[in-house]
Coordinates of C-alpha atoms and ligand atoms in Angstrom, one line a residue:
M1 CA 0.8 8.9 25.6
N2 CA -0.8 11.7 23.2
N3 CA -3.2 10.3 20.6
T4 CA -2.3 12.9 18.2
V5 CA 1.4 11.5 17.8
K6 CA 0.7 8.1 17.5
E7 CA 0.8 6.5 14.2
R8 CA -2.4 4.9 12.6
V9 CA -2.1 0.9 11.8
L10 CA -4.7 -1.3 9.9
S11 CA -4.9 -4.5 9.1
G12 CA -7.7 -7.1 8.2
I13 CA -7.8 -10.9 8.0
Q14 CA -10.1 -12.8 6.4
P15 CA -13.1 -15.3 8.5
T16 CA -12.2 -18.2 5.8
H17 CA -11.7 -20.8 8.8
G18 CA -13.6 -21.5 12.0
S19 CA -9.8 -21.9 13.9
F20 CA -6.7 -19.7 13.0
H21 CA -3.8 -21.4 12.7
L22 CA -0.3 -21.6 14.6
G23 CA 1.0 -19.3 11.5
N24 CA -1.4 -17.0 11.2
Y25 CA -0.6 -15.9 14.9
L26 CA 3.2 -16.2 14.4
G27 CA 3.1 -14.3 11.1
A28 CA 0.7 -12.0 11.8
I29 CA -1.8 -11.3 14.7
K30 CA 1.3 -11.3 17.4
Q31 CA 2.4 -8.6 15.7
W32 CA -0.6 -6.7 15.6
V33 CA -0.7 -7.3 19.2
D34 CA 2.2 -5.9 19.8
L35 CA 1.3 -2.7 17.5
Q36 CA -1.9 -1.9 19.7
N37 CA 0.4 -0.9 22.8
T38 CA 2.5 2.1 20.7
N39 CA 0.0 2.5 18.0
D40 CA -3.4 4.0 16.7
A41 CA -4.7 0.7 15.6
F42 CA -7.4 -0.3 13.4
Y43 CA -7.8 -4.3 13.0
C44 CA -10.6 -5.7 10.8
V45 CA -12.3 -9.1 10.0
V46 CA -12.8 -8.7 6.4
D47 CA -16.0 -10.5 5.7
L48 CA -16.7 -9.3 2.9
H49 CA -13.4 -10.3 1.0
A50 CA -14.2 -14.0 3.0
L51 CA -17.3 -13.7 0.3
T52 CA -15.1 -14.2 -2.9
V53 CA -14.8 -18.0 -1.3
E54 CA -18.4 -19.8 -1.4
T55 CA -19.9 -19.9 1.8
K56 CA -22.3 -21.8 3.8
P57 CA -24.4 -18.8 5.5
E58 CA -24.4 -20.4 8.7
D59 CA -20.7 -21.8 8.8
F60 CA -19.7 -18.6 7.9
R61 CA -21.6 -16.5 10.4
K62 CA -20.1 -18.6 13.1
R63 CA -16.5 -18.4 11.6
T64 CA -16.9 -14.7 11.8
L65 CA -17.6 -14.5 15.3
A66 CA -15.2 -17.2 15.9
S67 CA -12.3 -15.0 14.3
V68 CA -13.2 -12.0 16.8
A69 CA -13.4 -13.9 19.3
Q70 CA -9.8 -15.7 18.7
L71 CA -8.1 -12.1 18.3
I72 CA -9.7 -11.0 21.3
A73 CA -8.2 -14.3 23.3
L74 CA -4.9 -13.8 21.6
G75 CA -4.4 -10.5 22.9
L76 CA -5.9 -7.7 21.1
D77 CA -7.6 -5.5 23.3
P78 CA -10.9 -3.5 22.2
D79 CA -10.0 -1.1 24.8
K80 CA -6.5 -0.2 22.8
C81 CA -7.5 -1.1 19.5
T82 CA -10.4 -0.5 17.1
L83 CA -11.7 -4.1 16.3
F84 CA -14.5 -4.4 13.6
I85 CA -16.0 -6.2 11.3
Q86 CA -15.9 -4.7 7.9
S87 CA -19.3 -5.0 6.9
H88 CA -20.1 -3.0 9.7
V89 CA -19.0 0.3 8.0
P90 CA -20.8 0.8 4.6
S91 CA -17.9 3.0 3.5
H92 CA -16.0 0.6 2.7
N93 CA -17.9 -0.8 -0.1
Q94 CA -18.5 2.9 -0.9
L95 CA -15.1 3.8 -1.4
S96 CA -14.2 0.9 -3.4
W97 CA -16.4 1.8 -6.1
V98 CA -14.6 4.9 -6.2
L99 CA -11.7 3.3 -6.5
E100 CA -12.9 0.8 -9.1
C101 CA -13.3 3.6 -11.1
L102 CA -9.5 4.9 -10.8
T103 CA -8.0 1.4 -11.5
G104 CA -7.0 0.4 -15.0
F105 CA -8.1 -3.3 -16.2
G106 CA -5.1 -3.8 -17.0
E107 CA -3.4 -2.6 -13.6
A108 CA -6.0 -4.8 -11.8
S109 CA -5.1 -7.9 -14.2
R110 CA -1.4 -7.8 -13.2
M111 CA -2.1 -8.8 -9.4
T112 CA -0.5 -12.0 -9.0
Q113 CA -2.7 -13.4 -6.4
F114 CA -5.8 -12.9 -8.8
K115 CA -4.0 -14.5 -11.7
D116 CA -2.9 -17.6 -9.7
K117 CA -6.5 -18.1 -8.0
S118 CA -8.2 -17.7 -11.6
Q119 CA -5.7 -19.9 -13.5
K120 CA -6.4 -22.0 -10.5
A121 CA -10.2 -22.0 -10.9
G122 CA -10.9 -21.5 -14.8
S123 CA -12.4 -18.3 -16.1
D124 CA -15.9 -19.2 -15.5
R125 CA -15.4 -20.4 -11.6
T126 CA -13.7 -17.0 -11.1
V127 CA -16.2 -14.7 -9.7
V128 CA -15.7 -10.8 -10.4
G129 CA -15.3 -10.0 -6.2
L130 CA -12.2 -12.1 -6.5
F131 CA -10.6 -9.5 -9.7
T132 CA -11.7 -6.5 -7.5
Y133 CA -10.5 -7.6 -4.5
P134 CA -7.4 -5.7 -3.8
I135 CA -9.1 -2.4 -4.7
L136 CA -11.5 -3.4 -1.8
Q137 CA -8.4 -3.7 0.3
A138 CA -7.4 -0.5 -0.8
A139 CA -10.6 1.2 0.9
D140 CA -10.0 -0.6 3.5
I141 CA -6.9 1.0 4.3
L142 CA -7.4 4.4 2.5
L143 CA -10.4 5.2 4.4
Y144 CA -8.6 5.1 7.9
Q145 CA -5.7 7.0 6.7
A146 CA -3.3 4.6 7.8
N147 CA 0.2 5.0 8.1
K148 CA 1.2 1.5 8.1
V149 CA -0.3 -1.7 7.4
P150 CA 1.5 -4.8 8.7
V151 CA 1.1 -7.9 6.8
G152 CA 2.7 -10.8 4.8
E153 CA 4.9 -10.5 2.2
D154 CA 2.1 -12.1 -0.4
Q155 CA 0.5 -8.9 0.2
R156 CA 3.2 -6.5 -1.1
Q157 CA 1.4 -6.2 -4.3
H158 CA -1.9 -5.1 -2.7
I159 CA -0.2 -2.3 -0.8
E160 CA 1.6 -1.2 -4.0
L161 CA -1.7 -0.8 -5.5
T162 CA -3.3 0.7 -2.5
R163 CA -0.3 3.3 -2.6
D164 CA -0.6 4.1 -6.2
L165 CA -4.5 4.6 -6.2
G166 CA -3.9 7.0 -3.0
Q167 CA -1.3 8.9 -4.9
R168 CA -3.9 9.3 -7.9
F169 CA -6.6 10.3 -6.1
N170 CA -4.4 12.6 -4.5
S171 CA -3.0 14.4 -7.7
K172 CA -6.1 14.3 -9.8
F173 CA -8.7 15.4 -7.0
G174 CA -6.7 17.2 -4.2
Q175 CA -4.9 15.5 -1.1
T176 CA -7.4 13.5 0.4
F177 CA -5.9 10.4 1.7
T178 CA -2.6 9.5 3.5
V179 CA -0.3 7.1 1.3
P180 CA 0.4 4.2 3.7
E181 CA 3.7 2.0 4.3
G182 CA 3.7 -1.6 3.7
Y183 CA 5.1 -3.0 7.3
I184 CA 6.3 -6.4 5.9
L185 CA 6.0 -8.7 8.5
K186 CA 9.3 -10.6 9.6
A187 CA 10.2 -13.8 7.8
G188 CA 11.2 -15.2 11.3
A189 CA 8.3 -15.8 12.3
K190 CA 7.4 -17.6 8.7
I191 CA 5.8 -21.0 10.3
N192 CA 5.4 -24.1 7.7
D193 CA 3.4 -27.1 7.2
L194 CA 4.4 -29.8 9.7
Q195 CA 3.8 -32.4 7.2
D196 CA 5.5 -30.7 4.3
P197 CA 8.0 -28.3 6.3
T198 CA 9.4 -26.8 3.0
S199 CA 5.9 -25.0 2.6
K200 CA 4.0 -22.2 4.6
M201 CA 1.6 -23.6 7.0
S202 CA -1.8 -23.0 5.3
K203 CA -5.2 -24.8 5.6
S204 CA -5.8 -24.2 1.9
S205 CA -2.7 -26.3 0.2
S206 CA -2.7 -28.9 3.1
S207 CA -4.5 -32.0 4.4
G208 CA -5.0 -30.4 7.7
G209 CA -2.4 -32.7 9.2
G210 CA 0.7 -30.5 9.2
V211 CA -1.7 -27.3 10.7
I212 CA -1.8 -26.7 14.4
E213 CA -5.2 -25.3 14.9
L214 CA -5.7 -22.5 17.5
M215 CA -9.0 -24.4 18.3
D216 CA -8.0 -27.4 18.4
S217 CA -7.9 -29.7 21.3
P218 CA -4.5 -30.2 23.2
E219 CA -4.8 -34.0 22.4
V220 CA -5.0 -33.2 18.5
N221 CA -2.6 -31.1 18.3
T222 CA 0.1 -33.0 20.3
K223 CA -0.5 -35.9 18.0
K224 CA 0.2 -33.8 15.1
I225 CA 3.1 -32.0 16.8
K226 CA 4.5 -35.9 17.4
S227 CA 4.0 -36.7 13.9
A228 CA 5.8 -33.8 12.3
V229 CA 8.0 -34.9 9.6
T230 CA 11.8 -34.9 10.8
D231 CA 14.7 -35.3 9.0
T232 CA 17.4 -37.8 8.5
G233 CA 20.2 -37.7 11.1
R234 CA 19.6 -37.2 14.9
E235 CA 20.7 -34.2 16.1
V236 CA 18.3 -31.2 16.9
I237 CA 20.0 -28.5 14.8
F238 CA 18.6 -25.4 12.9
D239 CA 19.5 -25.6 9.3
E240 CA 16.8 -25.2 7.0
K241 CA 18.4 -26.3 4.1
E242 CA 19.3 -29.9 5.4
K243 CA 16.8 -30.2 8.1
P244 CA 13.6 -28.3 7.0
G245 CA 11.3 -30.2 9.6
V246 CA 13.4 -29.5 12.5
S247 CA 14.0 -26.2 11.6
N248 CA 10.4 -25.9 11.9
L249 CA 10.0 -27.3 15.1
L250 CA 12.7 -24.9 16.2
T251 CA 11.0 -21.9 14.8
I252 CA 7.9 -22.6 16.4
Y253 CA 9.4 -23.3 20.0
S254 CA 11.8 -20.3 20.0
A255 CA 8.8 -18.3 19.1
L256 CA 6.5 -19.5 21.8
T257 CA 9.2 -19.5 24.3
G258 CA 10.9 -16.2 23.6
K259 CA 14.1 -18.3 23.4
T260 CA 16.5 -17.3 20.8
I261 CA 17.1 -20.1 18.3
D262 CA 20.6 -20.8 19.7
Q263 CA 18.9 -21.0 23.2
A264 CA 16.4 -23.3 21.9
Q265 CA 19.0 -25.4 20.3
N266 CA 20.6 -25.6 23.6
D267 CA 18.0 -26.9 25.6
F268 CA 17.9 -29.9 23.1
A269 CA 21.8 -31.0 22.9
G270 CA 22.2 -34.8 23.6
K271 CA 18.6 -34.8 23.1
G272 CA 16.9 -37.2 20.4
Y273 CA 13.9 -36.3 18.2
G274 CA 11.3 -38.0 20.5
D275 CA 11.8 -35.8 23.5
F276 CA 12.3 -32.9 21.2
K277 CA 8.8 -33.1 19.7
S278 CA 7.4 -33.8 23.2
A279 CA 8.8 -30.8 24.3
V280 CA 7.6 -28.9 21.5
A281 CA 3.9 -30.1 22.1
E282 CA 4.5 -29.4 25.4
V283 CA 4.9 -25.7 24.9
V284 CA 2.6 -25.6 22.1
V285 CA -0.5 -26.7 24.2
E286 CA 0.4 -24.7 27.0
Y287 CA 0.6 -21.9 25.2
L288 CA -3.1 -22.4 23.1
N289 CA -4.7 -23.8 26.0
P290 CA -5.8 -20.6 27.9
V291 CA -6.2 -19.0 24.6
R292 CA -8.7 -21.6 23.4
E293 CA -10.8 -21.6 26.8
R294 CA -11.0 -17.5 26.4
A295 CA -12.2 -17.8 23.0
E296 CA -14.8 -20.5 23.9
E297 CA -15.5 -18.5 26.9
L298 CA -16.1 -15.2 24.5
L299 CA -18.2 -17.4 22.1
K300 CA -20.6 -18.8 24.7
D301 CA -21.6 -14.9 25.1
E302 CA -22.5 -13.7 22.1
A303 CA -24.5 -10.6 23.3
H304 CA -21.1 -9.1 25.0
L305 CA -18.9 -10.0 21.9
K306 CA -21.4 -8.2 19.4
K307 CA -21.8 -5.6 22.3
L308 CA -17.6 -4.9 21.9
L309 CA -18.3 -5.6 18.2
K310 CA -20.7 -2.6 18.2
I311 CA -18.4 -0.2 20.0
G312 CA -15.5 -1.1 17.4
A313 CA -17.8 -0.5 14.5
E314 CA -18.7 3.1 16.0
K315 CA -15.3 4.3 16.7
A316 CA -14.0 2.6 12.7
D317 CA -17.3 4.4 11.3
A318 CA -16.6 7.8 12.6
V319 CA -13.4 8.1 10.9
A320 CA -14.2 6.5 7.5
S321 CA -17.4 8.2 7.2
K322 CA -15.5 11.4 7.7
T323 CA -12.7 10.2 4.5
L324 CA -15.7 9.5 2.6
K325 CA -17.2 12.5 2.6
D326 CA -13.8 14.2 1.5
V327 CA -13.7 11.9 -1.3
Y328 CA -17.5 12.4 -2.7
E329 CA -16.5 16.1 -1.9
A330 CA -13.7 16.2 -3.8
L331 CA -15.3 14.4 -6.7
G332 CA -18.0 16.8 -7.0
L333 CA -20.5 14.5 -5.7
I334 CA -24.0 16.5 -4.6
P335 CA -24.4 15.9 -0.6
R336 CA -27.7 14.9 0.2
G337 CA -28.3 17.9 2.2
Ligands
LIG401 N1 -5.6 -9.4 1.7 C1 -5.2 -9.6 3.2 C2 -5.2 -11.4 3.3 O1 -5.2 -11.9 2.3 C3 -6.5 -9.4 4.0 C4 -7.0 -8.0 4.0 C5 -8.1 -7.6 3.6 C6 -6.2 -6.6 4.4 N2 -8.4 -6.0 3.7 C7 -7.0 -5.5 4.9 C8 -4.8 -6.7 4.9 C9 -6.5 -4.3 4.6 C10 -4.2 -5.4 5.2 C11 -4.9 -4.5 5.4 O2 -4.0 -11.3 4.2

């Protein structure tokens, strides 16, 4: 396919945990894998964003590499997409500063994620980086002239800000940025916590028992699925209101087997919750086993992983530094010469 007609896609994920979970995969990464085939896709492990949460250096280092390994194991192919670590491309910070100077204080104060997180932590424990977080995210996107940004519903406001900042810059200083469209991922792929099936699967809001981790052993994950909360009644029926637990397990089963929810339901007609959970556990383990093994293998050869990242960073840097140069020029900053 001709490169010039492909749309540019960019997305980012934080390396905040040693393992991604099934919700991350089905809600986002799976779509990233699909999009790399038909688009010019840039995927970024946003380590700088993760600094807004306090981290232990050795742990942080491991998590970042583990994130990259898992993304590759899940199907991101460094030959098809540009996979890189945010901090390897200094233009992200440089553009971020420029955009900070175009963002109103009130405008940034209205970001709901910032409001939620800072309210929970209290102002003395909220770092300034959390406030400017969406502006760095806008820089991530605008640097690559992205057309589409695949993200979850919770990122809609950040994409709006990115669009506003891109348009603002263009109208003040001349056409420089592509104004991206959000590409909000399908809600059908939303996976909930196994212990609290009306809340999204998420490590920050859960004790861990309801979260299927990609890097966990088959035994641990089987156990978690077998102890998933089910609902009253005995039938395996998709009904998110009355049977959120069963519906969540059906969603997982259907997403991993490629069957529709109806087909999934038919597979368990006349069967009880016990058989149902065993079957879901089997599907999950069979799906995740090769992923975990591949990620572990990649992590054993750090030199190879770093080589892939270097190639990714160079490809990303080539695009990003060109945009930054245009931005500086448009602003009237004097080139070093
Ligand atoms: N804020 C995003 C999230 O938490 C992560 C992110 C950072 C991102 N930079 C990005 C997503 C750029 C898309 C594009 O999910």
